[in-house]
C-alpha cells in the first residue's frame, strides 16, 4: 500500500524539527532538513509496523483485512 503523509518541519536554532501531521507521536529532528526528513520516514515506518503488530495481536480467530480509502 502506498500512502502519502504530510510532514510539518521547521528550523529551530541549529536543528530542524518535524512532525508527521496524520500520525500522533511521529516526530523527529535532524541537523539538516534532509536528515530530518529521513528520520521522519524512519519513525513513520516504525510507528506503522508497531500499529500493524498491535492490531494483529488484538485479533482472535479468523479475521479479514479490508482496504480503506479516505
XYZ file of C-alpha atoms in Angstrom:
70
model
C 0.000 0.000 0.000
C 1.385 3.364 -0.965
C 0.239 6.197 1.232
C 1.165 9.837 1.435
C 1.750 11.683 4.694
C 2.416 15.332 5.479
C 5.491 16.437 7.402
C 5.404 19.731 9.263
C 9.016 20.943 9.510
C 10.751 23.999 10.869
C 14.201 25.218 11.753
C 14.827 25.583 15.495
C 18.220 27.175 16.020
C 20.864 24.786 14.662
C 18.347 21.933 14.299
C 15.417 21.027 12.079
C 12.410 19.574 13.886
C 9.309 17.996 12.435
C 6.122 16.029 12.913
C 4.035 13.757 10.717
C 0.688 15.512 10.775
C -1.538 12.442 10.357
C 0.090 10.123 12.921
C 0.270 11.284 16.560
C 3.646 10.781 18.193
C 5.675 10.582 14.976
C 8.241 13.346 15.281
C 11.981 13.760 14.955
C 14.861 16.158 14.489
C 17.978 16.483 12.364
C 20.902 18.787 11.773
C 19.726 19.347 8.187
C 16.291 19.308 6.597
C 17.312 16.230 4.601
C 18.402 14.396 7.761
C 15.131 15.360 9.445
C 13.059 14.023 6.522
C 14.951 10.710 6.590
C 14.495 10.492 10.379
C 10.762 11.190 9.993
C 10.450 8.455 7.345
C 12.175 6.015 9.682
C 9.980 6.997 12.645
C 6.845 6.722 10.483
C 7.785 3.249 9.213
C 8.434 2.082 12.775
C 5.123 3.511 14.016
C 3.172 1.860 11.180
C 4.872 -1.502 11.811
C 4.091 -1.247 15.524
C 0.459 -0.286 14.842
C 0.122 -3.246 12.467
C 1.590 -5.659 15.017
C -0.706 -4.269 17.736
C -3.783 -4.632 15.513
C -2.911 -8.238 14.633
C -2.204 -9.061 18.280
C -5.666 -7.767 19.221
C -7.427 -10.237 16.916
C -8.545 -13.715 17.847
C -9.625 -16.401 15.430
C -10.256 -15.622 11.797
C -10.012 -12.063 10.590
C -10.215 -10.137 7.335
C -8.174 -7.210 6.069
C -10.219 -4.539 4.256
C -8.662 -1.649 2.328
C -9.970 1.794 3.297
C -9.913 4.837 1.048
C -10.333 8.278 2.595
